[in-house]
Structures are given as C-alpha cells and as structure tokens.
mmCIF file with all atom_site columns, C-alpha atoms in Angstrom:
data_model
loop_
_atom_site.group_PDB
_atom_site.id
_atom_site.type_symbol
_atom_site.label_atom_id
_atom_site.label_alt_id
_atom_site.label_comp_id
_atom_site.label_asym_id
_atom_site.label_entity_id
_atom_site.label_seq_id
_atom_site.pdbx_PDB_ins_code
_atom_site.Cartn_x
_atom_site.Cartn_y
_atom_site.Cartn_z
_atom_site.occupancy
_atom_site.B_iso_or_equiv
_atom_site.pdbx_formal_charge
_atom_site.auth_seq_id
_atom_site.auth_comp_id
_atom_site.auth_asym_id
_atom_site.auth_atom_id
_atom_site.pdbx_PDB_model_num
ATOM 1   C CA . UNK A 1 1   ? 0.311   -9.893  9.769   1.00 66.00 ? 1   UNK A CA 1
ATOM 2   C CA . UNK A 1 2   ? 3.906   -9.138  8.529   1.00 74.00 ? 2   UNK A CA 1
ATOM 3   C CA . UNK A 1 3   ? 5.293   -8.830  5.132   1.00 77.00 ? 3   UNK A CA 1
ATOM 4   C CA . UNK A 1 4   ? 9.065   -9.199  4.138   1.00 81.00 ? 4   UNK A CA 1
ATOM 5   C CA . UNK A 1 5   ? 10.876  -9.051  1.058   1.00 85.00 ? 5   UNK A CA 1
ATOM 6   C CA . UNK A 1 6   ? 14.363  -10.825 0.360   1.00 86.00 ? 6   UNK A CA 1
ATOM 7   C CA . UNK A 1 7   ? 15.739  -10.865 -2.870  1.00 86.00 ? 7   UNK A CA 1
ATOM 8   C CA . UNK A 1 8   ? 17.440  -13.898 -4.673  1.00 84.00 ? 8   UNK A CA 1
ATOM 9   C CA . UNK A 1 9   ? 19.891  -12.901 -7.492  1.00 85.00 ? 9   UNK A CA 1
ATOM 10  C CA . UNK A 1 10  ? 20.880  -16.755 -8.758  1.00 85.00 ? 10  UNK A CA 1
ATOM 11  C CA . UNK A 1 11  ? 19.629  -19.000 -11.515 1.00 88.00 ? 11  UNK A CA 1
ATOM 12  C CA . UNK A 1 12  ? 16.468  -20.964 -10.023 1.00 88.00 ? 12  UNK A CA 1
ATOM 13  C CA . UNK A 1 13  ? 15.230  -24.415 -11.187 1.00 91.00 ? 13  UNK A CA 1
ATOM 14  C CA . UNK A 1 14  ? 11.924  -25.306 -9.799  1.00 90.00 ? 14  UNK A CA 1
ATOM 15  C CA . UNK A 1 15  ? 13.308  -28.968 -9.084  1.00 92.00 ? 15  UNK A CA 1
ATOM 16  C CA . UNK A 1 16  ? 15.213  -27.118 -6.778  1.00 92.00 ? 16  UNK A CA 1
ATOM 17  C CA . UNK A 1 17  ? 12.880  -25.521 -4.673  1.00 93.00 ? 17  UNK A CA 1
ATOM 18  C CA . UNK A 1 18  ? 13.801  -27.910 -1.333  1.00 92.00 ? 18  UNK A CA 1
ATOM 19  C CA . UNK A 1 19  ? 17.085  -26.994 -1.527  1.00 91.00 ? 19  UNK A CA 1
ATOM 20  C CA . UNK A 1 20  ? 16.305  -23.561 -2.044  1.00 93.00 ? 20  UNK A CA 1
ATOM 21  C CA . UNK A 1 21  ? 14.134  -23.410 0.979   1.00 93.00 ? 21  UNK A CA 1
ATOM 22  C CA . UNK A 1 22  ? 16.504  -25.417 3.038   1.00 92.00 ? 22  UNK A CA 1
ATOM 23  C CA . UNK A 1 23  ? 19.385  -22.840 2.742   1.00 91.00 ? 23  UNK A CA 1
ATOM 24  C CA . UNK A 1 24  ? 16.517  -20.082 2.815   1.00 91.00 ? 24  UNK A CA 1
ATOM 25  C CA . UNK A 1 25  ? 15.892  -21.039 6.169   1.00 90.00 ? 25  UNK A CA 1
ATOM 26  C CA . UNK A 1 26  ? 19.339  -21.228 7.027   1.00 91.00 ? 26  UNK A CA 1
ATOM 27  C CA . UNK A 1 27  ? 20.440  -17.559 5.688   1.00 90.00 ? 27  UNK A CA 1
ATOM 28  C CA . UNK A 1 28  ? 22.131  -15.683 8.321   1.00 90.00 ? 28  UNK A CA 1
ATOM 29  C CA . UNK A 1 29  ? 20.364  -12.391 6.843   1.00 88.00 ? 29  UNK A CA 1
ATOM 30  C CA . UNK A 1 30  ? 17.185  -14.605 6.590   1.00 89.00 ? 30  UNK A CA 1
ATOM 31  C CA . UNK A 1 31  ? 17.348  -15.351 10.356  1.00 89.00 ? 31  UNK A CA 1
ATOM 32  C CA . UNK A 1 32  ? 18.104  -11.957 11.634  1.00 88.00 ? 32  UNK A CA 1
ATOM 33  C CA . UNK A 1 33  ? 15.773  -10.161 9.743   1.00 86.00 ? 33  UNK A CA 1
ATOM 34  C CA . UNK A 1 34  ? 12.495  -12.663 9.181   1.00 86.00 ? 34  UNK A CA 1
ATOM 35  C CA . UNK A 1 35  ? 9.805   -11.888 11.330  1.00 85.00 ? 35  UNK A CA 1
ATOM 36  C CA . UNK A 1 36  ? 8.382   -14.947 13.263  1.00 82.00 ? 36  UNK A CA 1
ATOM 37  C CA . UNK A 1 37  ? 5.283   -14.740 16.219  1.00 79.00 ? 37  UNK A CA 1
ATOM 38  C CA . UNK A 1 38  ? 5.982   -16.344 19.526  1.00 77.00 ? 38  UNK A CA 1
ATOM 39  C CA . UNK A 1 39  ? 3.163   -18.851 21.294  1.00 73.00 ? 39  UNK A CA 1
ATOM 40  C CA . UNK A 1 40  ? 2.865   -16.245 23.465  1.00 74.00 ? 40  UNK A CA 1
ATOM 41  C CA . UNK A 1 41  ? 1.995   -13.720 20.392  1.00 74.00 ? 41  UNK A CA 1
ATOM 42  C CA . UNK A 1 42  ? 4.739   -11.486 20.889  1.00 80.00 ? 42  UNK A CA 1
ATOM 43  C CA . UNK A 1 43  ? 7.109   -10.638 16.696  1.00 83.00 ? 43  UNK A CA 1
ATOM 44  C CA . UNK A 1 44  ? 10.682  -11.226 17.185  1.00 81.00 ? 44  UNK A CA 1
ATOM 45  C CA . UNK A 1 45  ? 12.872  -12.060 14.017  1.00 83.00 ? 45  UNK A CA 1
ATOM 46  C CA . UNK A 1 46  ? 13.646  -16.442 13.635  1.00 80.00 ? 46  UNK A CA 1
ATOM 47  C CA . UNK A 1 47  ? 17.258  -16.277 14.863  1.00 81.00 ? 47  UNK A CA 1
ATOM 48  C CA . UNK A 1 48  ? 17.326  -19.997 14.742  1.00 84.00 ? 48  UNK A CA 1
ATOM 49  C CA . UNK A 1 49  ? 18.014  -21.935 11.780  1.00 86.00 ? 49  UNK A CA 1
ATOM 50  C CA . UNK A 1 50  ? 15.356  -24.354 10.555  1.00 84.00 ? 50  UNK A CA 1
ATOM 51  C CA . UNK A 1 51  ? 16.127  -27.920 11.117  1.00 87.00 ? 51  UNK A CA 1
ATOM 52  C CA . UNK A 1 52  ? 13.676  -29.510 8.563   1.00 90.00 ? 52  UNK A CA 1
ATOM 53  C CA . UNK A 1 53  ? 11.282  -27.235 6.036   1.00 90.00 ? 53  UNK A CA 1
ATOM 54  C CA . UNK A 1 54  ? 8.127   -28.480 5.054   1.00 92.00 ? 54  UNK A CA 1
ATOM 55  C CA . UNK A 1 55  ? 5.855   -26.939 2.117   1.00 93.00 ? 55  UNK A CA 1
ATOM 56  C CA . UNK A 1 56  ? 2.894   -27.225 0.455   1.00 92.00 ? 56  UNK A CA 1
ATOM 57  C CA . UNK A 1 57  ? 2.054   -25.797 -3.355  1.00 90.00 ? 57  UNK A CA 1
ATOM 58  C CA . UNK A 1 58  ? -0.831  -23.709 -3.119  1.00 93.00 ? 58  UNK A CA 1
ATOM 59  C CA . UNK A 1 59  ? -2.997  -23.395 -6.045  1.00 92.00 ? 59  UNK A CA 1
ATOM 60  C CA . UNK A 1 60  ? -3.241  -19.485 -7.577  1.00 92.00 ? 60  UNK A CA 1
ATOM 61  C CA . UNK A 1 61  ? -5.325  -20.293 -10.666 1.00 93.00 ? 61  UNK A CA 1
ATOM 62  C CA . UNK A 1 62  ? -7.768  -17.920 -9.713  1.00 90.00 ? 62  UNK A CA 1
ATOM 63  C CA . UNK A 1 63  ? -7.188  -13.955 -10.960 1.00 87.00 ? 63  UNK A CA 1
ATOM 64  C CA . UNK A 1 64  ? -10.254 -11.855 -9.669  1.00 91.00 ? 64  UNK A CA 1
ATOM 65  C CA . UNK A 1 65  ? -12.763 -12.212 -6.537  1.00 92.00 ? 65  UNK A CA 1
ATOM 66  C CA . UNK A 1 66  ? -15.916 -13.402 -8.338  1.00 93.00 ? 66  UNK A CA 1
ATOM 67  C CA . UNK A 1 67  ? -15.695 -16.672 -6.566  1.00 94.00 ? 67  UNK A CA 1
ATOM 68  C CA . UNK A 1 68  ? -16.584 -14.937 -3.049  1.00 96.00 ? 68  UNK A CA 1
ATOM 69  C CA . UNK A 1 69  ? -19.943 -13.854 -4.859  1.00 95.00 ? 69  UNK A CA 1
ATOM 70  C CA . UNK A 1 70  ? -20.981 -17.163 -3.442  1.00 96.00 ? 70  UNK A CA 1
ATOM 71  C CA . UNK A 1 71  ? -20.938 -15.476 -0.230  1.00 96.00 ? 71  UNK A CA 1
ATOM 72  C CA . UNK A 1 72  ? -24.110 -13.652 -1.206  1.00 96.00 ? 72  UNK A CA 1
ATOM 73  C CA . UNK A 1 73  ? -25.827 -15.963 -2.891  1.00 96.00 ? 73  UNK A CA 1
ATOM 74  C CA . UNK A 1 74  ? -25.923 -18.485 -0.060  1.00 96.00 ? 74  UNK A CA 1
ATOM 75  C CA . UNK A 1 75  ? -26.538 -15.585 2.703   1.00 95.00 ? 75  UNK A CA 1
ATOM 76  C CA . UNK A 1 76  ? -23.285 -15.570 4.632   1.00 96.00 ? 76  UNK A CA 1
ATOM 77  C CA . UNK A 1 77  ? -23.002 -11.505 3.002   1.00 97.00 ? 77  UNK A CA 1
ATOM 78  C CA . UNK A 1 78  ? -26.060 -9.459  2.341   1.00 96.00 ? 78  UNK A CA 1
ATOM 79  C CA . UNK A 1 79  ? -26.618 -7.915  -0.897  1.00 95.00 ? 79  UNK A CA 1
ATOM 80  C CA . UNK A 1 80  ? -25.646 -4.465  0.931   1.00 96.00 ? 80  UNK A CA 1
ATOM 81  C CA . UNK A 1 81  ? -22.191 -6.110  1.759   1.00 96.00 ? 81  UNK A CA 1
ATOM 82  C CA . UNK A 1 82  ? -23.483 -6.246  5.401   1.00 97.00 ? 82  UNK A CA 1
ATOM 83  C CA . UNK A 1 83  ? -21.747 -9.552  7.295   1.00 97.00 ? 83  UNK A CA 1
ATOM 84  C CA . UNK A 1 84  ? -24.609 -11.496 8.906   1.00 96.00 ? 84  UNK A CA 1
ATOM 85  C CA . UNK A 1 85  ? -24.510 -12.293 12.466  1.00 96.00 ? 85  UNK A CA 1
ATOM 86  C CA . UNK A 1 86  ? -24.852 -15.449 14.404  1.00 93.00 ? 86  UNK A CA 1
ATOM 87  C CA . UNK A 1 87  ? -24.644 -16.958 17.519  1.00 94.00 ? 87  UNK A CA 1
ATOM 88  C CA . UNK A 1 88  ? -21.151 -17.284 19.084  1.00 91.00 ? 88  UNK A CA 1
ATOM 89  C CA . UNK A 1 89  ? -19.488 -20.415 18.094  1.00 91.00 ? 89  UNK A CA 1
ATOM 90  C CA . UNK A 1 90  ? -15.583 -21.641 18.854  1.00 88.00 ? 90  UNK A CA 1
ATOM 91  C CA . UNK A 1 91  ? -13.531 -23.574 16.843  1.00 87.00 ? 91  UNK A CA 1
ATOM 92  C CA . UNK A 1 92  ? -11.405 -26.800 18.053  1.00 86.00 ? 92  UNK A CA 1
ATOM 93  C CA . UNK A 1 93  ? -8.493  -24.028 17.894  1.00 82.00 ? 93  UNK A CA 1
ATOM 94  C CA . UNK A 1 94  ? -10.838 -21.525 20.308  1.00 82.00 ? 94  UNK A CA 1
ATOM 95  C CA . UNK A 1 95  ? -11.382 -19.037 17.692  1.00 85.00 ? 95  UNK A CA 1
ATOM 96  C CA . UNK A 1 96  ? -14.742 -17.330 17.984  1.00 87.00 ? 96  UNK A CA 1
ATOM 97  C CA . UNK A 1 97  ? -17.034 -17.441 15.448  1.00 90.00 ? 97  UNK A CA 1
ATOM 98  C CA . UNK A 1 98  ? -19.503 -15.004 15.545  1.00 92.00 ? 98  UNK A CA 1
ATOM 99  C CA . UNK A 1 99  ? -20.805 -14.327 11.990  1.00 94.00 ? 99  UNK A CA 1
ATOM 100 C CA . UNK A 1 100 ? -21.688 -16.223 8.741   1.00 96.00 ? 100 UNK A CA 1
ATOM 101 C CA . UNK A 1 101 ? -18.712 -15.302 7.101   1.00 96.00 ? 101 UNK A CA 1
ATOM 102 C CA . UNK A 1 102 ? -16.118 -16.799 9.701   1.00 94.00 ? 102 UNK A CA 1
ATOM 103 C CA . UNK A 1 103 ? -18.905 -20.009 9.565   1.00 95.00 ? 103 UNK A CA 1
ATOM 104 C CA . UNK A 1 104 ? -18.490 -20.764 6.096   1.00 96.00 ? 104 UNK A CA 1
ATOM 105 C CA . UNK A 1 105 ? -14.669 -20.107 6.439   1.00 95.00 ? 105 UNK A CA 1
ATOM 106 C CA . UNK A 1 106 ? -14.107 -21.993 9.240   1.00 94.00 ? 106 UNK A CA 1
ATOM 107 C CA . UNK A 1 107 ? -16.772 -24.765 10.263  1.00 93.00 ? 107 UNK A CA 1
ATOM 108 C CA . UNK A 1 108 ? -17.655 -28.148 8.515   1.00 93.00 ? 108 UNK A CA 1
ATOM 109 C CA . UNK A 1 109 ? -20.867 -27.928 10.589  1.00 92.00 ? 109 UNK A CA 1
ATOM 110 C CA . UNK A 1 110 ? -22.082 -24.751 8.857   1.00 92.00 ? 110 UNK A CA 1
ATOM 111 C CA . UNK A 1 111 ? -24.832 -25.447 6.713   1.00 93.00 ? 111 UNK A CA 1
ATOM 112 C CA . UNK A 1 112 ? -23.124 -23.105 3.443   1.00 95.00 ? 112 UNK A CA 1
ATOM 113 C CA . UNK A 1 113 ? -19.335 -24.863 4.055   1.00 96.00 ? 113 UNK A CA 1
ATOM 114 C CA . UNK A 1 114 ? -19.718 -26.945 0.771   1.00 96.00 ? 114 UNK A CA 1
ATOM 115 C CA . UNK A 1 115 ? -20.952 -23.902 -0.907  1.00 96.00 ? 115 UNK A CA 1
ATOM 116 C CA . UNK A 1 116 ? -16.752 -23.699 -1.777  1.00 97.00 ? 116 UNK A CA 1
ATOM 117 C CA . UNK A 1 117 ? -15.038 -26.888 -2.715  1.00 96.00 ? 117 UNK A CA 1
ATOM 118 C CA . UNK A 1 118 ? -11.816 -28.551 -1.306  1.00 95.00 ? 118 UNK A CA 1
ATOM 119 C CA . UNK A 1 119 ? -10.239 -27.301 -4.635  1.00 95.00 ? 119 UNK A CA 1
ATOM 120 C CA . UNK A 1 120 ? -11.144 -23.802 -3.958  1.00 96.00 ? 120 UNK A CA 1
ATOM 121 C CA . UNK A 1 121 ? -10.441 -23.983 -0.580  1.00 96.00 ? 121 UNK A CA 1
ATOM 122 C CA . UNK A 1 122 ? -7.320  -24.547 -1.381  1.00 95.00 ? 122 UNK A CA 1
ATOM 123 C CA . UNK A 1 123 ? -6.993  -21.538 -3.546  1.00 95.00 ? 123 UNK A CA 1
ATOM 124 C CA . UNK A 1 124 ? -3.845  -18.767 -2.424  1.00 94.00 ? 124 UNK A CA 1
ATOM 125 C CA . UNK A 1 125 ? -7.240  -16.115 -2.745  1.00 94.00 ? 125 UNK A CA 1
ATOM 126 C CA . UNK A 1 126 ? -9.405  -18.246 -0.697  1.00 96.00 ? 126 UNK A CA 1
ATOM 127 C CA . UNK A 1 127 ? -6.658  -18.988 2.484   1.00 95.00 ? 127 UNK A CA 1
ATOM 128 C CA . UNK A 1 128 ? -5.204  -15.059 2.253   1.00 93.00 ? 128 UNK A CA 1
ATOM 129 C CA . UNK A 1 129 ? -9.357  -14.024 2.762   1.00 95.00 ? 129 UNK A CA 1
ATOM 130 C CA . UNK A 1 130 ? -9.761  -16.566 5.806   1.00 94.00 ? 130 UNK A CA 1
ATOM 131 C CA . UNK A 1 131 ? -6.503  -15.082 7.142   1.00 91.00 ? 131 UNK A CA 1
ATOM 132 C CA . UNK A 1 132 ? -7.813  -11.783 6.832   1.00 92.00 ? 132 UNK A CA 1
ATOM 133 C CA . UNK A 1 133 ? -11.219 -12.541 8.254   1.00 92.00 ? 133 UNK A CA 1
ATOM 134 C CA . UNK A 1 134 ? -10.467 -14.609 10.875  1.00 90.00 ? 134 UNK A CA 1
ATOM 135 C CA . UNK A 1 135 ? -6.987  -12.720 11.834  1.00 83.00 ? 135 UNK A CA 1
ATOM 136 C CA . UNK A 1 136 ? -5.469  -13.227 15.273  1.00 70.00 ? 136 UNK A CA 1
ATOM 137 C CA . UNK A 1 137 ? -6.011  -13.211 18.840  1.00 64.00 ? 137 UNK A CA 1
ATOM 138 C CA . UNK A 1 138 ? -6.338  -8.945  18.501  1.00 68.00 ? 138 UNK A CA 1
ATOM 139 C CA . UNK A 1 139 ? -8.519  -9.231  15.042  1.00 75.00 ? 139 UNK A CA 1
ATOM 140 C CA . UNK A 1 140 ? -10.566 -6.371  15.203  1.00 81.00 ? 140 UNK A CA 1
ATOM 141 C CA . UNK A 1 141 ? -13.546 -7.801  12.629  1.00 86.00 ? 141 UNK A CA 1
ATOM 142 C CA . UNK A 1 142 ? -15.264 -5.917  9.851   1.00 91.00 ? 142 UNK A CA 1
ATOM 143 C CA . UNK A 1 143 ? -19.362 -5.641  9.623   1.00 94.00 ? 143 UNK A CA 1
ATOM 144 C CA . UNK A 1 144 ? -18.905 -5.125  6.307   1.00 96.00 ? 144 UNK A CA 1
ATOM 145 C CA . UNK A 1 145 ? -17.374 -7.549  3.627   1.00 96.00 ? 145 UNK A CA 1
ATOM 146 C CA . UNK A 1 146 ? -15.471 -4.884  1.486   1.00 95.00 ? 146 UNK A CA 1
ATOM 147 C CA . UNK A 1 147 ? -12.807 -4.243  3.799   1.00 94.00 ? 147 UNK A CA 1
ATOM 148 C CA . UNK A 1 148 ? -12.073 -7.273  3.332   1.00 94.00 ? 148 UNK A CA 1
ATOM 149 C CA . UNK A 1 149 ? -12.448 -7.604  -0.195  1.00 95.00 ? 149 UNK A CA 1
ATOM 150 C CA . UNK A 1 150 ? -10.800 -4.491  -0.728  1.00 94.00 ? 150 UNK A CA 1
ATOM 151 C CA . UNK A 1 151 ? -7.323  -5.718  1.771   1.00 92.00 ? 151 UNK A CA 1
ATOM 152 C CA . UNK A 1 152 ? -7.493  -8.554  -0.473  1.00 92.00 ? 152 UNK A CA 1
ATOM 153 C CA . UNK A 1 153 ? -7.428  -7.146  -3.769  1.00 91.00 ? 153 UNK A CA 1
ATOM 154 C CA . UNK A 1 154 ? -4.738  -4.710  -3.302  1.00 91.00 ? 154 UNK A CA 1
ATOM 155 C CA . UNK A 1 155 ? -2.824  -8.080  -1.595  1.00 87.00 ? 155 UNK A CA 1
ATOM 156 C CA . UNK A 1 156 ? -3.301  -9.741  -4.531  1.00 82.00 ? 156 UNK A CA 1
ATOM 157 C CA . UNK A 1 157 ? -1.800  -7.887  -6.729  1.00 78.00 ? 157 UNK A CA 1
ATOM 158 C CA . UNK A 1 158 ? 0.528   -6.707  -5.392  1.00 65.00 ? 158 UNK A CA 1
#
C-alpha cells in the first residue's frame, strides 16, 4: 500500500466534487507523481490522464474499533487476540483464505458474514481493515488480530 499527499489551495464546493476529481486526474503534477500498481504488480506513477472518473461516497460515521469486537464474539478472533485457522479456501478473485478472519471479510458462504451488515460493510473502518487483512499478492498475514487493529488505528487517525 502507498500513501500520497497533494495539497489543494482553492475554494471547494462539495457540488463540485466531479469536477474536482476530473481535473484531479488530469493534473500534470498529479500524473507524474501518483503512484498507481500495474496488472503485473509492479508501482510506477499514472502518467496518463484519466479519461472518465468514477467514485463512490464511503460512509465514515464510525470513530473507534468497537465494532470489530464482533470478531470475538462470533469466534473468527479468540479472546487472546489469536486469528483462528481454517481450511484453505479461494475467492472468485483467487485470494486465499486461510483463517476466520479473511472468511468473515471476504466470503458470503462463511457462516459469521452477516455477523456485519451491508451498512457496516460499507464503513471507510471496515474496507481499510479488509485491505489490511487481506493485502496483496506478497501479504505477509498476522496470527494475531492487533497488528491489525493497531495499523488501523494509527491509519485512522491520522
């Protein structure tokens, strides 16, 4: 995962916010300097200027981590913090799944997924967890769900 910060020193309407990221996309110091992964998983900055821009709002109504206490309650975590293993599973996308945690995250099959609703799902805290947890082709997993937590927490606020 890569983090940039650009700065925007203009008035800003939130009606606006298409246009914004239209020409956001289009910035010449956006383009050299934004850092984009290839299919083949290598970083290289966008360089190309975006044609169309798509978003989605993402809900950030929640402000602390009590809602992954869930995660113990329905077994996924143990009360020691310890992730609990399963047998290998893959996704449609070919991710492995090969704990509890990555089960309720990821599969519809697992038998704690509706332990979160679609509205928390949704949640910026609940989607920057699954990114951490599930990670990338290279993800080197945790045993333990603090690291997690912990990543997450200092993400959030800052």
């Amino acid at each position: 995962m890569k983090v940039s910060k650009f700065s925007y020193e203009q008035y800003f309407q939130q009606y606006e916010i298409d246009a914004f990221l239209r020409d956001f996309f289009r910035d010449p110091a956006v383009l050299a300097n934004f850092p984009a992964m290839s299919s083949g998983g290598t970083w290289s900055c966008l360089g190309v200027a975006a044609e169309v821009v798509e978003r989605e709002e993402v809900a950030c109504s929640l402000t602390n981590l009590l809602i992954f206490d869930k995660l113990k309650e329905i077994g996924a975590v143990r009360e020691t913090g310890a992730i609990r293993k399963c047998f290998d599973e893959h996704t449609d996308e070919g991710v492995v799944v090969s704990d509890e945690l990555r089960k309720v995250l990821l599969l519809e099959s697992s038998d704690h997924y509706d332990a979160f609703s679609p509205a928390e799902r949704s949640e910026l805290l609940f989607r920057m967890l699954t990114h951490l947890a599930v990670g990338g082709a290279i993800c080197q997993y945790e045993d333990d769900v603090a690291p997690y937590m912990d990543t997450l927490k200092g993400l959030y606020k800052d």
